[in-house]
PDB file of C-alpha atoms and ligand atoms in Angstrom:
ATOM      1  CA  UNK A   1     114.103 104.826  94.364  1.00 97.00           C
ATOM      2  CA  UNK A   2     116.531 104.903  92.557  1.00 98.00           C
ATOM      3  CA  UNK A   3     118.353 101.641  91.006  1.00 98.00           C
ATOM      4  CA  UNK A   4     121.391 101.321  89.008  1.00 98.00           C
ATOM      5  CA  UNK A   5     122.270  97.913  87.216  1.00 98.00           C
ATOM      6  CA  UNK A   6     125.936  97.164  86.558  1.00 98.00           C
ATOM      7  CA  UNK A   7     126.183  94.187  83.917  1.00 98.00           C
ATOM      8  CA  UNK A   8     127.934  93.705  80.421  1.00 98.00           C
ATOM      9  CA  UNK A   9     124.711  92.945  78.979  1.00 98.00           C
ATOM     10  CA  UNK A  10     122.404  96.048  79.911  1.00 98.00           C
ATOM     11  CA  UNK A  11     120.519  95.035  76.517  1.00 98.00           C
ATOM     12  CA  UNK A  12     119.362  91.849  78.245  1.00 98.00           C
ATOM     13  CA  UNK A  13     117.080  94.674  80.026  1.00 98.00           C
ATOM     14  CA  UNK A  14     114.693  94.784  78.266  1.00 97.00           C
ATOM     15  CA  UNK A  15     112.050  93.575  79.876  1.00 97.00           C
ATOM     16  CA  UNK A  16     112.612  96.145  82.112  1.00 97.00           C
ATOM     17  CA  UNK A  17     111.269  98.964  79.557  1.00 96.00           C
ATOM     18  CA  UNK A  18     107.510  97.302  79.635  1.00 96.00           C
ATOM     19  CA  UNK A  19     104.114  96.741  80.803  1.00 96.00           C
ATOM     20  CA  UNK A  20     103.585  97.890  84.838  1.00 96.00           C
ATOM     21  CA  UNK A  21     108.209  98.664  85.458  1.00 97.00           C
ATOM     22  CA  UNK A  22     106.727 100.471  82.322  1.00 97.00           C
ATOM     23  CA  UNK A  23     104.559 102.222  84.008  1.00 96.00           C
ATOM     24  CA  UNK A  24     105.787 102.843  87.525  1.00 97.00           C
ATOM     25  CA  UNK A  25     109.445 104.219  85.676  1.00 97.00           C
ATOM     26  CA  UNK A  26     106.840 106.864  83.661  1.00 97.00           C
ATOM     27  CA  UNK A  27     104.897 107.844  86.719  1.00 97.00           C
ATOM     28  CA  UNK A  28     108.385 108.645  89.120  1.00 97.00           C
ATOM     29  CA  UNK A  29     107.863 105.994  91.366  1.00 97.00           C
ATOM     30  CA  UNK A  30     111.315 104.030  90.253  1.00 98.00           C
ATOM     31  CA  UNK A  31     113.977 104.954  88.439  1.00 98.00           C
ATOM     32  CA  UNK A  32     116.399 102.845  86.605  1.00 98.00           C
ATOM     33  CA  UNK A  33     119.314 102.769  85.135  1.00 98.00           C
ATOM     34  CA  UNK A  34     121.456  99.887  83.947  1.00 98.00           C
ATOM     35  CA  UNK A  35     125.597 100.824  83.445  1.00 98.00           C
ATOM     36  CA  UNK A  36     127.213  99.173  81.586  1.00 98.00           C
ATOM     37  CA  UNK A  37     131.077  97.724  83.715  1.00 98.00           C
ATOM     38  CA  UNK A  38     132.509  97.420  80.018  1.00 98.00           C
ATOM     39  CA  UNK A  39     132.920 100.809  80.163  1.00 98.00           C
ATOM     40  CA  UNK A  40     135.145 100.996  83.447  1.00 98.00           C
ATOM     41  CA  UNK A  41     137.542  98.613  82.415  1.00 98.00           C
ATOM     42  CA  UNK A  42     141.242 100.211  82.657  1.00 97.00           C
ATOM     43  CA  UNK A  43     142.144  97.333  79.421  1.00 96.00           C
ATOM     44  CA  UNK A  44     142.331  99.054  75.654  1.00 96.00           C
ATOM     45  CA  UNK A  45     140.274  96.756  74.441  1.00 97.00           C
ATOM     46  CA  UNK A  46     137.793  97.113  77.529  1.00 97.00           C
ATOM     47  CA  UNK A  47     138.338  93.291  78.468  1.00 97.00           C
ATOM     48  CA  UNK A  48     136.609  92.851  82.451  1.00 98.00           C
ATOM     49  CA  UNK A  49     137.359  88.700  82.622  1.00 98.00           C
ATOM     50  CA  UNK A  50     140.543  87.138  83.297  1.00 97.00           C
ATOM     51  CA  UNK A  51     141.301  83.014  84.627  1.00 98.00           C
ATOM     52  CA  UNK A  52     140.902  82.423  87.970  1.00 97.00           C
ATOM     53  CA  UNK A  53     143.879  81.844  90.742  1.00 98.00           C
ATOM     54  CA  UNK A  54     144.459  78.209  90.791  1.00 97.00           C
ATOM     55  CA  UNK A  55     143.157  77.046  87.639  1.00 96.00           C
ATOM     56  CA  UNK A  56     139.829  75.907  86.617  1.00 94.00           C
ATOM     57  CA  UNK A  57     136.974  76.280  84.026  1.00 93.00           C
ATOM     58  CA  UNK A  58     135.857  79.296  82.810  1.00 96.00           C
ATOM     59  CA  UNK A  59     136.917  82.891  83.790  1.00 97.00           C
ATOM     60  CA  UNK A  60     136.397  85.665  85.972  1.00 98.00           C
ATOM     61  CA  UNK A  61     134.693  89.110  86.286  1.00 98.00           C
ATOM     62  CA  UNK A  62     137.568  91.126  86.915  1.00 98.00           C
ATOM     63  CA  UNK A  63     137.337  93.237  90.813  1.00 98.00           C
ATOM     64  CA  UNK A  64     138.952  96.616  88.840  1.00 98.00           C
ATOM     65  CA  UNK A  65     135.969  97.166  86.273  1.00 98.00           C
ATOM     66  CA  UNK A  66     133.498  96.323  88.999  1.00 98.00           C
ATOM     67  CA  UNK A  67     134.289  98.233  91.585  1.00 98.00           C
ATOM     68  CA  UNK A  68     134.525 100.597  89.643  1.00 98.00           C
ATOM     69  CA  UNK A  69     131.529 101.133  88.529  1.00 98.00           C
ATOM     70  CA  UNK A  70     130.154 100.371  91.799  1.00 98.00           C
ATOM     71  CA  UNK A  71     131.655 103.195  93.148  1.00 98.00           C
ATOM     72  CA  UNK A  72     130.972 106.148  89.971  1.00 98.00           C
ATOM     73  CA  UNK A  73     127.378 105.112  92.140  1.00 98.00           C
ATOM     74  CA  UNK A  74     127.693 104.952  95.609  1.00 98.00           C
ATOM     75  CA  UNK A  75     126.697 107.013  98.099  1.00 97.00           C
ATOM     76  CA  UNK A  76     125.299 107.078 102.291  1.00 97.00           C
ATOM     77  CA  UNK A  77     122.055 105.654 100.987  1.00 97.00           C
ATOM     78  CA  UNK A  78     123.095 102.402  99.024  1.00 98.00           C
ATOM     79  CA  UNK A  79     122.239  99.373  99.466  1.00 98.00           C
ATOM     80  CA  UNK A  80     124.707  97.215  97.582  1.00 98.00           C
ATOM     81  CA  UNK A  81     122.709  93.980  95.766  1.00 99.00           C
ATOM     82  CA  UNK A  82     124.285  90.589  94.353  1.00 98.00           C
ATOM     83  CA  UNK A  83     123.070  88.311  92.252  1.00 98.00           C
ATOM     84  CA  UNK A  84     125.316  84.137  93.462  1.00 98.00           C
ATOM     85  CA  UNK A  85     123.981  81.309  93.497  1.00 98.00           C
ATOM     86  CA  UNK A  86     125.251  81.535  97.519  1.00 97.00           C
ATOM     87  CA  UNK A  87     123.653  84.117  98.442  1.00 98.00           C
ATOM     88  CA  UNK A  88     119.746  83.681 100.796  1.00 98.00           C
ATOM     89  CA  UNK A  89     116.950  82.106  98.544  1.00 98.00           C
ATOM     90  CA  UNK A  90     114.362  85.652  97.344  1.00 98.00           C
ATOM     91  CA  UNK A  91     111.268  85.217  98.865  1.00 97.00           C
ATOM     92  CA  UNK A  92     107.880  88.081  98.709  1.00 96.00           C
ATOM     93  CA  UNK A  93     109.549  89.395 102.607  1.00 96.00           C
ATOM     94  CA  UNK A  94     112.793  89.738 101.001  1.00 98.00           C
ATOM     95  CA  UNK A  95     111.099  92.388  98.243  1.00 98.00           C
ATOM     96  CA  UNK A  96     109.330  93.743 100.388  1.00 97.00           C
ATOM     97  CA  UNK A  97     112.341  94.801 102.284  1.00 98.00           C
ATOM     98  CA  UNK A  98     113.923  95.770  99.032  1.00 98.00           C
ATOM     99  CA  UNK A  99     111.155  97.970  98.050  1.00 98.00           C
ATOM    100  CA  UNK A 100     111.562 100.705 101.444  1.00 98.00           C
ATOM    101  CA  UNK A 101     115.359 101.039 100.287  1.00 98.00           C
ATOM    102  CA  UNK A 102     115.802 104.670  99.029  1.00 98.00           C
ATOM    103  CA  UNK A 103     118.638 103.305  96.300  1.00 98.00           C
ATOM    104  CA  UNK A 104     119.851 100.307  95.752  1.00 98.00           C
ATOM    105  CA  UNK A 105     122.317  99.103  93.118  1.00 99.00           C
ATOM    106  CA  UNK A 106     122.456  95.756  91.385  1.00 99.00           C
ATOM    107  CA  UNK A 107     125.607  94.186  90.939  1.00 98.00           C
ATOM    108  CA  UNK A 108     125.208  91.385  87.836  1.00 98.00           C
ATOM    109  CA  UNK A 109     128.186  88.520  87.246  1.00 98.00           C
ATOM    110  CA  UNK A 110     128.263  86.381  84.380  1.00 97.00           C
ATOM    111  CA  UNK A 111     130.842  84.301  82.839  1.00 96.00           C
ATOM    112  CA  UNK A 112     131.709  81.997  86.064  1.00 97.00           C
ATOM    113  CA  UNK A 113     130.785  84.809  88.509  1.00 97.00           C
ATOM    114  CA  UNK A 114     133.347  87.607  90.257  1.00 98.00           C
ATOM    115  CA  UNK A 115     136.041  88.145  92.179  1.00 98.00           C
ATOM    116  CA  UNK A 116     134.856  87.064  95.859  1.00 98.00           C
ATOM    117  CA  UNK A 117     137.367  91.225  96.608  1.00 98.00           C
ATOM    118  CA  UNK A 118     133.855  92.359  95.217  1.00 98.00           C
ATOM    119  CA  UNK A 119     132.439  91.235  98.443  1.00 98.00           C
ATOM    120  CA  UNK A 120     135.069  91.218 100.863  1.00 98.00           C
ATOM    121  CA  UNK A 121     135.039  94.824  99.521  1.00 98.00           C
ATOM    122  CA  UNK A 122     131.357  96.205  99.217  1.00 98.00           C
ATOM    123  CA  UNK A 123     129.327  93.356 101.724  1.00 98.00           C
ATOM    124  CA  UNK A 124     126.584  93.767 100.129  1.00 98.00           C
ATOM    125  CA  UNK A 125     123.721  91.436 100.116  1.00 98.00           C
ATOM    126  CA  UNK A 126     124.021  88.552  98.128  1.00 98.00           C
ATOM    127  CA  UNK A 127     120.450  87.147  96.797  1.00 98.00           C
ATOM    128  CA  UNK A 128     119.806  83.280  95.128  1.00 98.00           C
ATOM    129  CA  UNK A 129     116.974  82.698  92.949  1.00 98.00           C
ATOM    130  CA  UNK A 130     116.960  79.441  93.615  1.00 98.00           C
ATOM    131  CA  UNK A 131     119.107  76.402  94.820  1.00 98.00           C
ATOM    132  CA  UNK A 132     120.906  75.982  89.918  1.00 98.00           C
ATOM    133  CA  UNK A 133     123.321  77.778  87.904  1.00 98.00           C
ATOM    134  CA  UNK A 134     121.611  80.611  85.926  1.00 98.00           C
ATOM    135  CA  UNK A 135     124.716  81.186  83.087  1.00 97.00           C
ATOM    136  CA  UNK A 136     124.238  86.102  84.029  1.00 98.00           C
ATOM    137  CA  UNK A 137     122.510  87.899  87.343  1.00 98.00           C
ATOM    138  CA  UNK A 138     121.119  89.879  84.601  1.00 98.00           C
ATOM    139  CA  UNK A 139     118.148  87.877  84.931  1.00 98.00           C
ATOM    140  CA  UNK A 140     117.897  86.634  88.330  1.00 98.00           C
ATOM    141  CA  UNK A 141     118.347  90.934  89.298  1.00 98.00           C
ATOM    142  CA  UNK A 142     115.411  91.838  87.272  1.00 98.00           C
ATOM    143  CA  UNK A 143     113.207  88.643  88.900  1.00 98.00           C
ATOM    144  CA  UNK A 144     114.110  90.559  92.026  1.00 98.00           C
ATOM    145  CA  UNK A 145     113.511  94.710  90.991  1.00 98.00           C
ATOM    146  CA  UNK A 146     110.092  92.921  89.415  1.00 98.00           C
ATOM    147  CA  UNK A 147     109.397  91.588  92.443  1.00 98.00           C
ATOM    148  CA  UNK A 148     110.221  94.518  94.550  1.00 98.00           C
ATOM    149  CA  UNK A 149     108.826  97.246  92.539  1.00 98.00           C
ATOM    150  CA  UNK A 150     105.199  95.773  92.807  1.00 96.00           C
ATOM    151  CA  UNK A 151     105.782  97.196  97.043  1.00 96.00           C
ATOM    152  CA  UNK A 152     106.663 100.264  96.115  1.00 97.00           C
ATOM    153  CA  UNK A 153     103.836 102.566  97.140  1.00 94.00           C
ATOM    154  CA  UNK A 154     101.190 102.400  94.138  1.00 94.00           C
ATOM    155  CA  UNK A 155     103.062 100.307  91.605  1.00 95.00           C
ATOM    156  CA  UNK A 156      99.509  98.578  91.911  1.00 94.00           C
ATOM    157  CA  UNK A 157      97.291  99.048  94.251  1.00 88.00           C
ATOM    158  CA  UNK A 158      97.066  97.665  97.640  1.00 84.00           C
ATOM    159  CA  UNK A 159      94.275  95.093  97.200  1.00 80.00           C
ATOM    160  CA  UNK A 160      96.766  92.765  95.239  1.00 80.00           C
ATOM    161  CA  UNK A 161      98.760  92.911  97.103  1.00 82.00           C
ATOM    162  CA  UNK A 162      97.266  91.899 100.119  1.00 80.00           C
ATOM    163  CA  UNK A 163      95.469  88.825  98.375  1.00 80.00           C
ATOM    164  CA  UNK A 164      98.378  87.464  96.708  1.00 87.00           C
ATOM    165  CA  UNK A 165      99.906  84.399  96.801  1.00 91.00           C
ATOM    166  CA  UNK A 166     102.253  84.501 100.167  1.00 92.00           C
ATOM    167  CA  UNK A 167     101.352  86.859 101.795  1.00 87.00           C
ATOM    168  CA  UNK A 168      99.952  85.859 105.310  1.00 88.00           C
ATOM    169  CA  UNK A 169     101.913  82.584 103.873  1.00 92.00           C
ATOM    170  CA  UNK A 170      98.783  81.210 101.529  1.00 95.00           C
ATOM    171  CA  UNK A 171      98.276  80.423  97.698  1.00 96.00           C
ATOM    172  CA  UNK A 172      96.216  82.554  96.340  1.00 95.00           C
ATOM    173  CA  UNK A 173      92.100  81.428  95.484  1.00 96.00           C
ATOM    174  CA  UNK A 174      91.343  80.085  91.857  1.00 97.00           C
ATOM    175  CA  UNK A 175      90.178  83.472  89.911  1.00 97.00           C
ATOM    176  CA  UNK A 176      88.568  83.263  87.237  1.00 98.00           C
ATOM    177  CA  UNK A 177      87.293  86.374  84.715  1.00 98.00           C
ATOM    178  CA  UNK A 178      83.408  85.929  81.896  1.00 97.00           C
ATOM    179  CA  UNK A 179      82.318  83.843  79.748  1.00 98.00           C
ATOM    180  CA  UNK A 180      80.815  82.009  83.135  1.00 97.00           C
ATOM    181  CA  UNK A 181      80.769  79.024  80.445  1.00 98.00           C
ATOM    182  CA  UNK A 182      83.694  77.690  78.961  1.00 98.00           C
ATOM    183  CA  UNK A 183      83.932  74.589  77.360  1.00 98.00           C
ATOM    184  CA  UNK A 184      81.534  72.787  79.846  1.00 98.00           C
ATOM    185  CA  UNK A 185      83.600  74.414  83.309  1.00 98.00           C
ATOM    186  CA  UNK A 186      81.238  77.033  84.459  1.00 98.00           C
ATOM    187  CA  UNK A 187      82.807  79.764  87.058  1.00 98.00           C
ATOM    188  CA  UNK A 188      81.746  78.170  90.975  1.00 98.00           C
ATOM    189  CA  UNK A 189      77.789  80.223  91.645  1.00 98.00           C
ATOM    190  CA  UNK A 190      79.233  82.246  94.379  1.00 98.00           C
ATOM    191  CA  UNK A 191      81.175  84.488  92.398  1.00 98.00           C
ATOM    192  CA  UNK A 192      78.131  85.041  89.743  1.00 97.00           C
ATOM    193  CA  UNK A 193      75.461  86.275  92.725  1.00 97.00           C
ATOM    194  CA  UNK A 194      77.163  89.738  94.024  1.00 97.00           C
ATOM    195  CA  UNK A 195      77.387  89.103  97.875  1.00 98.00           C
ATOM    196  CA  UNK A 196      80.710  89.732  98.722  1.00 97.00           C
ATOM    197  CA  UNK A 197      80.985  88.455 102.575  1.00 98.00           C
ATOM    198  CA  UNK A 198      79.234  84.848 100.734  1.00 98.00           C
ATOM    199  CA  UNK A 199      82.475  85.648  98.066  1.00 98.00           C
ATOM    200  CA  UNK A 200      85.532  86.468 100.515  1.00 97.00           C
ATOM    201  CA  UNK A 201      84.462  83.703 102.888  1.00 98.00           C
ATOM    202  CA  UNK A 202      84.834  81.219  99.510  1.00 98.00           C
ATOM    203  CA  UNK A 203      88.329  82.461  98.325  1.00 97.00           C
ATOM    204  CA  UNK A 204      90.035  82.378 102.189  1.00 96.00           C
ATOM    205  CA  UNK A 205      87.847  78.549 101.897  1.00 98.00           C
ATOM    206  CA  UNK A 206      90.351  78.123  98.344  1.00 97.00           C
ATOM    207  CA  UNK A 207      93.641  79.426  99.421  1.00 96.00           C
ATOM    208  CA  UNK A 208      93.525  77.557 102.847  1.00 96.00           C
ATOM    209  CA  UNK A 209      92.527  74.190 100.774  1.00 98.00           C
ATOM    210  CA  UNK A 210      95.132  75.256  98.018  1.00 97.00           C
ATOM    211  CA  UNK A 211      97.672  76.079 100.067  1.00 97.00           C
ATOM    212  CA  UNK A 212      97.681  72.181 102.048  1.00 97.00           C
ATOM    213  CA  UNK A 213      97.112  70.591  98.594  1.00 98.00           C
ATOM    214  CA  UNK A 214      99.908  72.514  97.483  1.00 98.00           C
ATOM    215  CA  UNK A 215     102.438  73.892 100.092  1.00 97.00           C
ATOM    216  CA  UNK A 216     101.818  72.978 103.152  1.00 96.00           C
ATOM    217  CA  UNK A 217     105.460  73.665 104.087  1.00 96.00           C
ATOM    218  CA  UNK A 218     103.885  77.620 103.301  1.00 95.00           C
ATOM    219  CA  UNK A 219     101.228  76.261 106.530  1.00 94.00           C
ATOM    220  CA  UNK A 220     104.496  75.410 108.834  1.00 88.00           C
ATOM    221  CA  UNK A 221     105.712  78.753 108.605  1.00 77.00           C
ATOM    222  CA  UNK A 222     102.488  80.125 109.972  1.00 70.00           C
ATOM    223  CA  UNK A 223     101.769  78.081 112.630  1.00 74.00           C
ATOM    224  CA  UNK A 224     105.762  78.773 113.594  1.00 72.00           C
ATOM    225  CA  UNK A 225     104.788  83.006 113.949  1.00 65.00           C
TER     226      UNK A 225
HETATM  227  C1  SAM B   1     127.003  80.152  85.622  1.00 53.38           C
HETATM  228  S1  SAM B   1     127.311  82.081  87.472  1.00 53.38           S
HETATM  229  C2  SAM B   1     128.510  81.707  88.260  1.00 53.38           C
HETATM  230  C3  SAM B   1     128.026  80.961  89.288  1.00 53.38           C
HETATM  231  C4  SAM B   1     129.713  80.480  90.495  1.00 53.38           C
HETATM  232  N1  SAM B   1     130.776  79.684  90.073  1.00 53.38           N
HETATM  233  C5  SAM B   1     129.051  79.233  91.457  1.00 53.38           C
HETATM  234  O1  SAM B   1     129.571  78.478  91.051  1.00 53.38           O
HETATM  235  O2  SAM B   1     128.422  79.670  92.770  1.00 53.38           O
HETATM  236  C6  SAM B   1     127.475  84.031  86.506  1.00 53.38           C
HETATM  237  C7  SAM B   1     126.235  83.950  87.880  1.00 53.38           C
HETATM  238  O3  SAM B   1     125.023  84.110  87.303  1.00 53.38           O
HETATM  239  C8  SAM B   1     124.839  84.069  88.573  1.00 53.38           C
HETATM  240  N2  SAM B   1     123.496  82.809  88.705  1.00 53.38           N
HETATM  241  C9  SAM B   1     123.737  82.558  88.069  1.00 53.38           C
HETATM  242  N3  SAM B   1     122.576  81.663  89.278  1.00 53.38           N
HETATM  243  C10 SAM B   1     122.196  81.598  90.102  1.00 53.38           C
HETATM  244  C11 SAM B   1     120.954  82.397  91.735  1.00 53.38           C
HETATM  245  N4  SAM B   1     120.152  80.666  91.214  1.00 53.38           N
HETATM  246  N5  SAM B   1     120.281  83.251  91.421  1.00 53.38           N
HETATM  247  C12 SAM B   1     121.168  84.280  91.229  1.00 53.38           C
HETATM  248  N6  SAM B   1     122.284  84.507  91.356  1.00 53.38           N
HETATM  249  C13 SAM B   1     122.077  83.233  90.091  1.00 53.38           C
HETATM  250  C14 SAM B   1     125.625  85.353  89.092  1.00 53.38           C
HETATM  251  O4  SAM B   1     125.685  86.690  89.294  1.00 53.38           O
HETATM  252  C15 SAM B   1     126.975  84.478  88.518  1.00 53.38           C
HETATM  253  O5  SAM B   1     127.750  85.011  89.540  1.00 53.38           O
END
């Protein structure tokens, strides 16, 4: 999978060069390119924002540099995503769907956002990461990329994915590592028993209990299915 990120702040993406996403790139499972929208500005000072027509607070990213940046990487296999508070709320299902695309282009807004004609021209999939406003699309884009890359074949093990929170609309069961006794708190006996059937049953029960307590809304989704 190839991911092209279009941004005015390329250095914000350093976290994608760490840990699992770094290894996924090194092994060739994903390729991430960061493209500076400023390189497409036709202004002699490389300006990419301007005042909104009609007045109002802040500056807007201009359509021209954004459109030219998109068109520099666009082909018939591209799927365009734009982080936006107006988008559909991101979740594991959307992450999994995006992981099946061959080529993703992410447009990162900044300031007060982007001239609406970019949406009218490219009709990107608009995704929000929650009902609050961030200063730019860089963090939401990284959140979306990190989550989708976990679904790309071979990036993490299938076992991890299947028992992860939100698969089957459940939260993950509680987990423990060594030592078995810490500050007077011991690990549940069953996890030390070596009885895999009992462990699996305990985990299933715990996942259900935890979901009932912390996220009962997920169980309602399961009933509707
Ligand atoms: C300050 S925000 C613009 C907010 C816009 N004026 C509004 O009220 O909807 C700048 C950029 O941050 C990104 N952004 C901010 N909050 C977001 C969220 N909750 N989800 C996804 N992207 C977000 C978008 O790319 C947006 O263009």
